Amino acid sequence: MESECFRENSPCENLEGKAFLQVYKGVLNSKVREDSLCTFAKWEPIHGKFRFRHPWGQYQKLGALCRQCASSMEALASCVVVLKKSQYPEANPELCLKLRATCGAMSLHSAKALRGLSLAVRTMTLPCQTNDMSTAAKVASDFRTQLSEDAALLQVMHGAVVASLLSDVVIQIERITESTSKLARLARFTNPERPPSAVVINVED
């Protein structure tokens, strides 16, 4: 989304139907399937990492948070599509550029954080410690502060709405991060394997 929507020279095209604005839809209706899988899993014999009292309920809580985030993404995607279709004139170009940069930063770092969390759950490894989530959260917090103090943002309300929705997504991802960390602790996720360091051999003539 960052490259398609928020960069200064992003293409002015119809985004409706774009794959990157559709991926959240599979999460919205996942509750029934998740609940069924967790119910079956609780009755399975103990095997591998899935020991007695494995925290299946925490997976369900994490799934609920993901659906809330997907709902926020749905509102954001709809707003972005309408904005690109309408092509509102920029009343304050300088402020619009700042909003684009804010949205781009939140989108980029949030996406990186989500990919890392997804990998951690799939591989049952501890989430990697990165600055992406804290960076996205700081940008979102700074924007919300500016939105409450700067009346000039009203001149670019369409952009401010997108940024506000995006900051809500960041908040949801923060909650997903906390829930994933709790799951990692309860399920005793392991440390991710690091690739072997390159060995340099000096060959003398």
PDB file of C-alpha atoms in Angstrom:
ATOM      1  CA  MET A   1       0.000   0.000   0.000  1.00  0.00           C
ATOM      2  CA  GLU A   2       2.840   2.386   0.815  1.00  0.00           C
ATOM      3  CA  SER A   3       4.260   2.366  -2.726  1.00  0.00           C
ATOM      4  CA  GLU A   4       0.890   2.295  -4.523  1.00  0.00           C
ATOM      5  CA  CYS A   5      -0.940   4.961  -2.513  1.00  0.00           C
ATOM      6  CA  PHE A   6       1.278   7.238  -0.473  1.00  0.00           C
ATOM      7  CA  ARG A   7       4.457   7.976  -2.396  1.00  0.00           C
ATOM      8  CA  GLU A   8       4.686  11.363  -4.048  1.00  0.00           C
ATOM      9  CA  ASN A   9       4.775   9.903  -7.564  1.00  0.00           C
ATOM     10  CA  SER A  10       2.344   7.027  -6.959  1.00  0.00           C
ATOM     11  CA  PRO A  11       0.256   6.266 -10.076  1.00  0.00           C
ATOM     12  CA  CYS A  12      -3.177   7.903 -10.295  1.00  0.00           C
ATOM     13  CA  GLU A  13      -5.098   4.746 -11.156  1.00  0.00           C
ATOM     14  CA  ASN A  14      -8.240   2.984 -10.030  1.00  0.00           C
ATOM     15  CA  LEU A  15      -7.228   0.797  -7.084  1.00  0.00           C
ATOM     16  CA  GLU A  16     -10.517  -1.104  -6.860  1.00  0.00           C
ATOM     17  CA  GLY A  17      -9.822  -4.843  -7.047  1.00  0.00           C
ATOM     18  CA  LYS A  18      -6.092  -4.486  -6.392  1.00  0.00           C
ATOM     19  CA  ALA A  19      -4.770  -7.566  -4.575  1.00  0.00           C
ATOM     20  CA  PHE A  20      -3.050  -5.618  -1.793  1.00  0.00           C
ATOM     21  CA  LEU A  21      -6.415  -4.068  -0.856  1.00  0.00           C
ATOM     22  CA  GLN A  22      -8.167  -7.467  -0.754  1.00  0.00           C
ATOM     23  CA  VAL A  23      -5.916  -9.645   1.423  1.00  0.00           C
ATOM     24  CA  TYR A  24      -7.692  -8.723   4.664  1.00  0.00           C
ATOM     25  CA  LYS A  25     -10.997 -10.234   3.461  1.00  0.00           C
ATOM     26  CA  GLY A  26      -9.917 -13.791   4.214  1.00  0.00           C
ATOM     27  CA  VAL A  27      -9.502 -12.822   7.865  1.00  0.00           C
ATOM     28  CA  LEU A  28     -12.932 -11.213   8.301  1.00  0.00           C
ATOM     29  CA  ASN A  29     -14.860 -14.496   8.094  1.00  0.00           C
ATOM     30  CA  SER A  30     -12.298 -16.770   9.754  1.00  0.00           C
ATOM     31  CA  LYS A  31     -13.977 -17.160  13.166  1.00  0.00           C
ATOM     32  CA  VAL A  32     -15.987 -20.336  12.476  1.00  0.00           C
ATOM     33  CA  ARG A  33     -13.006 -22.119  10.928  1.00  0.00           C
ATOM     34  CA  GLU A  34     -10.651 -21.045  13.733  1.00  0.00           C
ATOM     35  CA  ASP A  35     -13.079 -22.162  16.440  1.00  0.00           C
ATOM     36  CA  SER A  36     -13.537 -25.545  14.742  1.00  0.00           C
ATOM     37  CA  LEU A  37      -9.796 -26.085  14.388  1.00  0.00           C
ATOM     38  CA  CYS A  38      -9.185 -25.167  18.033  1.00  0.00           C
ATOM     39  CA  THR A  39     -11.953 -27.519  19.197  1.00  0.00           C
ATOM     40  CA  PHE A  40     -10.509 -30.420  17.205  1.00  0.00           C
ATOM     41  CA  ALA A  41      -6.979 -29.592  18.358  1.00  0.00           C
ATOM     42  CA  LYS A  42      -7.975 -29.748  22.029  1.00  0.00           C
ATOM     43  CA  TRP A  43      -9.067 -33.368  21.535  1.00  0.00           C
ATOM     44  CA  GLU A  44      -5.917 -34.462  19.711  1.00  0.00           C
ATOM     45  CA  PRO A  45      -3.393 -36.678  21.551  1.00  0.00           C
ATOM     46  CA  ILE A  46      -0.335 -34.883  22.914  1.00  0.00           C
ATOM     47  CA  HIS A  47       2.362 -34.702  20.242  1.00  0.00           C
ATOM     48  CA  GLY A  48       5.410 -32.624  19.364  1.00  0.00           C
ATOM     49  CA  LYS A  49       5.195 -29.082  20.723  1.00  0.00           C
ATOM     50  CA  PHE A  50       1.478 -29.429  21.437  1.00  0.00           C
ATOM     51  CA  ARG A  51       1.550 -30.561  25.048  1.00  0.00           C
ATOM     52  CA  PHE A  52      -1.118 -30.759  27.726  1.00  0.00           C
ATOM     53  CA  ARG A  53      -2.850 -27.407  28.266  1.00  0.00           C
ATOM     54  CA  HIS A  54      -1.476 -25.885  25.074  1.00  0.00           C
ATOM     55  CA  PRO A  55      -2.956 -22.327  24.984  1.00  0.00           C
ATOM     56  CA  TRP A  56      -5.451 -22.839  22.167  1.00  0.00           C
ATOM     57  CA  GLY A  57      -7.672 -20.163  23.700  1.00  0.00           C
ATOM     58  CA  GLN A  58      -4.923 -17.595  23.159  1.00  0.00           C
ATOM     59  CA  TYR A  59      -4.927 -18.431  19.439  1.00  0.00           C
ATOM     60  CA  GLN A  60      -8.646 -17.604  19.420  1.00  0.00           C
ATOM     61  CA  LYS A  61      -8.045 -14.295  21.206  1.00  0.00           C
ATOM     62  CA  LEU A  62      -5.329 -13.470  18.685  1.00  0.00           C
ATOM     63  CA  GLY A  63      -7.706 -14.362  15.849  1.00  0.00           C
ATOM     64  CA  ALA A  64     -10.347 -12.003  17.264  1.00  0.00           C
ATOM     65  CA  LEU A  65      -7.819  -9.151  17.322  1.00  0.00           C
ATOM     66  CA  CYS A  66      -6.820  -9.944  13.732  1.00  0.00           C
ATOM     67  CA  ARG A  67     -10.464  -9.718  12.662  1.00  0.00           C
ATOM     68  CA  GLN A  68     -10.820  -6.337  14.376  1.00  0.00           C
ATOM     69  CA  CYS A  69      -7.724  -5.171  12.511  1.00  0.00           C
ATOM     70  CA  ALA A  70      -9.108  -6.528   9.226  1.00  0.00           C
ATOM     71  CA  SER A  71     -12.323  -4.577   9.839  1.00  0.00           C
ATOM     72  CA  SER A  72     -10.288  -1.384  10.255  1.00  0.00           C
ATOM     73  CA  MET A  73      -8.370  -2.268   7.087  1.00  0.00           C
ATOM     74  CA  GLU A  74     -11.673  -2.664   5.227  1.00  0.00           C
ATOM     75  CA  ALA A  75     -12.682   0.894   6.145  1.00  0.00           C
ATOM     76  CA  LEU A  76      -9.212   2.144   5.174  1.00  0.00           C
ATOM     77  CA  ALA A  77      -9.256   0.328   1.822  1.00  0.00           C
ATOM     78  CA  SER A  78     -12.692   1.734   0.952  1.00  0.00           C
ATOM     79  CA  CYS A  79     -11.544   5.254   1.791  1.00  0.00           C
ATOM     80  CA  VAL A  80      -8.339   4.911  -0.252  1.00  0.00           C
ATOM     81  CA  VAL A  81     -10.253   3.611  -3.292  1.00  0.00           C
ATOM     82  CA  VAL A  82     -12.737   6.511  -3.135  1.00  0.00           C
ATOM     83  CA  LEU A  83      -9.919   9.024  -2.664  1.00  0.00           C
ATOM     84  CA  LYS A  84      -8.030   7.743  -5.705  1.00  0.00           C
ATOM     85  CA  LYS A  85     -11.196   7.761  -7.819  1.00  0.00           C
ATOM     86  CA  SER A  86     -12.204  11.279  -6.795  1.00  0.00           C
ATOM     87  CA  GLN A  87      -8.792  12.951  -7.139  1.00  0.00           C
ATOM     88  CA  TYR A  88      -9.634  15.871  -4.858  1.00  0.00           C
ATOM     89  CA  PRO A  89      -7.687  19.078  -5.565  1.00  0.00           C
ATOM     90  CA  GLU A  90      -4.963  19.651  -3.001  1.00  0.00           C
ATOM     91  CA  ALA A  91      -5.852  22.813  -1.072  1.00  0.00           C
ATOM     92  CA  ASN A  92      -2.518  22.765   0.739  1.00  0.00           C
ATOM     93  CA  PRO A  93       0.106  20.848  -1.298  1.00  0.00           C
ATOM     94  CA  GLU A  94       2.798  21.111   1.381  1.00  0.00           C
ATOM     95  CA  LEU A  95       0.507  19.694   4.053  1.00  0.00           C
ATOM     96  CA  CYS A  96      -0.653  16.978   1.662  1.00  0.00           C
ATOM     97  CA  LEU A  97       2.955  15.894   1.168  1.00  0.00           C
ATOM     98  CA  LYS A  98       3.412  15.666   4.935  1.00  0.00           C
ATOM     99  CA  LEU A  99       0.263  13.550   5.214  1.00  0.00           C
ATOM    100  CA  ARG A 100       1.502  11.283   2.422  1.00  0.00           C
ATOM    101  CA  ALA A 101       4.793  10.812   4.265  1.00  0.00           C
ATOM    102  CA  THR A 102       2.957  10.086   7.520  1.00  0.00           C
ATOM    103  CA  CYS A 103       0.669   7.541   5.861  1.00  0.00           C
ATOM    104  CA  GLY A 104       3.581   5.979   3.991  1.00  0.00           C
ATOM    105  CA  ALA A 105       5.608   5.522   7.176  1.00  0.00           C
ATOM    106  CA  MET A 106       2.680   4.011   9.107  1.00  0.00           C
ATOM    107  CA  SER A 107       1.817   1.686   6.218  1.00  0.00           C
ATOM    108  CA  LEU A 108       5.392   0.525   5.583  1.00  0.00           C
ATOM    109  CA  HIS A 109       6.371  -0.191   9.182  1.00  0.00           C
ATOM    110  CA  SER A 110       2.994  -1.725  10.100  1.00  0.00           C
ATOM    111  CA  ALA A 111       3.225  -4.138   7.167  1.00  0.00           C
ATOM    112  CA  LYS A 112       6.737  -5.195   8.191  1.00  0.00           C
ATOM    113  CA  ALA A 113       5.599  -5.738  11.780  1.00  0.00           C
ATOM    114  CA  LEU A 114       2.610  -7.854  10.673  1.00  0.00           C
ATOM    115  CA  ARG A 115       4.784 -10.021   8.422  1.00  0.00           C
ATOM    116  CA  GLY A 116       7.155 -10.668  11.328  1.00  0.00           C
ATOM    117  CA  LEU A 117       4.294 -11.603  13.674  1.00  0.00           C
ATOM    118  CA  SER A 118       2.760 -13.907  11.064  1.00  0.00           C
ATOM    119  CA  LEU A 119       6.084 -15.708  10.621  1.00  0.00           C
ATOM    120  CA  ALA A 120       6.473 -16.096  14.395  1.00  0.00           C
ATOM    121  CA  VAL A 121       3.054 -17.761  14.780  1.00  0.00           C
ATOM    122  CA  ARG A 122       3.517 -20.028  11.739  1.00  0.00           C
ATOM    123  CA  THR A 123       6.937 -21.260  12.870  1.00  0.00           C
ATOM    124  CA  MET A 124       6.206 -21.136  16.624  1.00  0.00           C
ATOM    125  CA  THR A 125       9.289 -19.001  17.185  1.00  0.00           C
ATOM    126  CA  LEU A 126       9.691 -15.898  19.299  1.00  0.00           C
ATOM    127  CA  PRO A 127       8.853 -12.677  17.407  1.00  0.00           C
ATOM    128  CA  CYS A 128      11.990 -10.895  16.239  1.00  0.00           C
ATOM    129  CA  GLN A 129      12.711  -7.674  18.079  1.00  0.00           C
ATOM    130  CA  THR A 130      12.506  -4.886  15.500  1.00  0.00           C
ATOM    131  CA  ASN A 131      11.779  -1.173  15.604  1.00  0.00           C
ATOM    132  CA  ASP A 132       8.988  -1.328  13.015  1.00  0.00           C
ATOM    133  CA  MET A 133       6.081  -1.475  15.463  1.00  0.00           C
ATOM    134  CA  SER A 134       7.458   1.244  17.736  1.00  0.00           C
ATOM    135  CA  THR A 135       8.195   3.444  14.705  1.00  0.00           C
ATOM    136  CA  ALA A 136       4.664   3.031  13.319  1.00  0.00           C
ATOM    137  CA  ALA A 137       3.165   3.679  16.766  1.00  0.00           C
ATOM    138  CA  LYS A 138       5.208   6.864  17.218  1.00  0.00           C
ATOM    139  CA  VAL A 139       4.207   8.191  13.791  1.00  0.00           C
ATOM    140  CA  ALA A 140       0.541   7.428  14.553  1.00  0.00           C
ATOM    141  CA  SER A 141       0.756   9.081  17.978  1.00  0.00           C
ATOM    142  CA  ASP A 142       2.419  12.185  16.539  1.00  0.00           C
ATOM    143  CA  PHE A 143      -0.276  12.413  13.862  1.00  0.00           C
ATOM    144  CA  ARG A 144      -3.130  12.151  16.371  1.00  0.00           C
ATOM    145  CA  THR A 145      -1.539  14.923  18.428  1.00  0.00           C
ATOM    146  CA  GLN A 146      -1.161  17.126  15.352  1.00  0.00           C
ATOM    147  CA  LEU A 147      -4.728  16.374  14.261  1.00  0.00           C
ATOM    148  CA  SER A 148      -6.080  17.696  17.563  1.00  0.00           C
ATOM    149  CA  GLU A 149      -3.916  20.831  17.505  1.00  0.00           C
ATOM    150  CA  ASP A 150      -3.523  21.879  13.860  1.00  0.00           C
ATOM    151  CA  ALA A 151      -6.631  23.440  12.301  1.00  0.00           C
ATOM    152  CA  ALA A 152      -4.852  23.537   8.920  1.00  0.00           C
ATOM    153  CA  LEU A 153      -5.451  19.802   8.585  1.00  0.00           C
ATOM    154  CA  LEU A 154      -9.109  20.622   7.937  1.00  0.00           C
ATOM    155  CA  GLN A 155      -7.985  21.979   4.555  1.00  0.00           C
ATOM    156  CA  VAL A 156      -7.002  18.452   3.514  1.00  0.00           C
ATOM    157  CA  MET A 157      -9.719  16.570   5.364  1.00  0.00           C
ATOM    158  CA  HIS A 158      -9.869  13.733   2.819  1.00  0.00           C
ATOM    159  CA  GLY A 159      -6.196  12.971   3.455  1.00  0.00           C
ATOM    160  CA  ALA A 160      -6.581  13.419   7.199  1.00  0.00           C
ATOM    161  CA  VAL A 161      -9.377  10.822   7.248  1.00  0.00           C
ATOM    162  CA  VAL A 162      -7.125   8.261   5.543  1.00  0.00           C
ATOM    163  CA  ALA A 163      -4.303   9.013   7.972  1.00  0.00           C
ATOM    164  CA  SER A 164      -6.680   8.739  10.923  1.00  0.00           C
ATOM    165  CA  LEU A 165      -7.976   5.353   9.754  1.00  0.00           C
ATOM    166  CA  LEU A 166      -4.409   4.192   9.212  1.00  0.00           C
ATOM    167  CA  SER A 167      -3.451   5.245  12.739  1.00  0.00           C
ATOM    168  CA  ASP A 168      -6.357   3.105  14.008  1.00  0.00           C
ATOM    169  CA  VAL A 169      -4.876   0.142  12.125  1.00  0.00           C
ATOM    170  CA  VAL A 170      -1.533   0.778  13.837  1.00  0.00           C
ATOM    171  CA  ILE A 171      -3.257   0.639  17.242  1.00  0.00           C
ATOM    172  CA  GLN A 172      -4.851  -2.689  16.282  1.00  0.00           C
ATOM    173  CA  ILE A 173      -1.470  -4.076  15.217  1.00  0.00           C
ATOM    174  CA  GLU A 174       0.013  -3.008  18.557  1.00  0.00           C
ATOM    175  CA  ARG A 175      -2.632  -5.142  20.281  1.00  0.00           C
ATOM    176  CA  ILE A 176      -1.851  -8.046  17.946  1.00  0.00           C
ATOM    177  CA  THR A 177       1.832  -7.671  18.854  1.00  0.00           C
ATOM    178  CA  GLU A 178       1.049  -7.870  22.568  1.00  0.00           C
ATOM    179  CA  SER A 179      -1.224 -10.890  22.061  1.00  0.00           C
ATOM    180  CA  THR A 180       1.397 -12.680  19.948  1.00  0.00           C
ATOM    181  CA  SER A 181       4.040 -12.089  22.623  1.00  0.00           C
ATOM    182  CA  LYS A 182       1.685 -13.571  25.230  1.00  0.00           C
ATOM    183  CA  LEU A 183       1.030 -16.584  23.000  1.00  0.00           C
ATOM    184  CA  ALA A 184       4.771 -17.038  22.477  1.00  0.00           C
ATOM    185  CA  ARG A 185       5.297 -17.072  26.238  1.00  0.00           C
ATOM    186  CA  LEU A 186       2.416 -19.438  27.038  1.00  0.00           C
ATOM    187  CA  ALA A 187       3.206 -21.844  24.183  1.00  0.00           C
ATOM    188  CA  ARG A 188       6.942 -21.635  24.853  1.00  0.00           C
ATOM    189  CA  PHE A 189       7.931 -20.607  21.372  1.00  0.00           C
ATOM    190  CA  THR A 190      11.574 -21.249  20.579  1.00  0.00           C
ATOM    191  CA  ASN A 191      14.213 -18.817  19.396  1.00  0.00           C
ATOM    192  CA  PRO A 192      14.338 -18.595  15.590  1.00  0.00           C
ATOM    193  CA  GLU A 193      17.289 -20.355  14.029  1.00  0.00           C
ATOM    194  CA  ARG A 194      19.924 -18.008  12.742  1.00  0.00           C
ATOM    195  CA  PRO A 195      21.634 -18.736   9.441  1.00  0.00           C
ATOM    196  CA  PRO A 196      25.242 -19.851   9.892  1.00  0.00           C
ATOM    197  CA  SER A 197      27.756 -17.036   9.710  1.00  0.00           C
ATOM    198  CA  ALA A 198      29.826 -16.872   6.578  1.00  0.00           C
ATOM    199  CA  VAL A 199      33.293 -18.314   6.992  1.00  0.00           C
ATOM    200  CA  VAL A 200      36.078 -16.486   5.203  1.00  0.00           C
ATOM    201  CA  ILE A 201      39.130 -18.560   4.331  1.00  0.00           C
ATOM    202  CA  ASN A 202      42.273 -16.770   3.284  1.00  0.00           C
ATOM    203  CA  VAL A 203      44.185 -18.706   0.667  1.00  0.00           C
ATOM    204  CA  GLU A 204      47.800 -17.754   0.318  1.00  0.00           C
ATOM    205  CA  ASP A 205      49.736 -18.403  -2.869  1.00  0.00           C
TER     206      ASP A 205
END
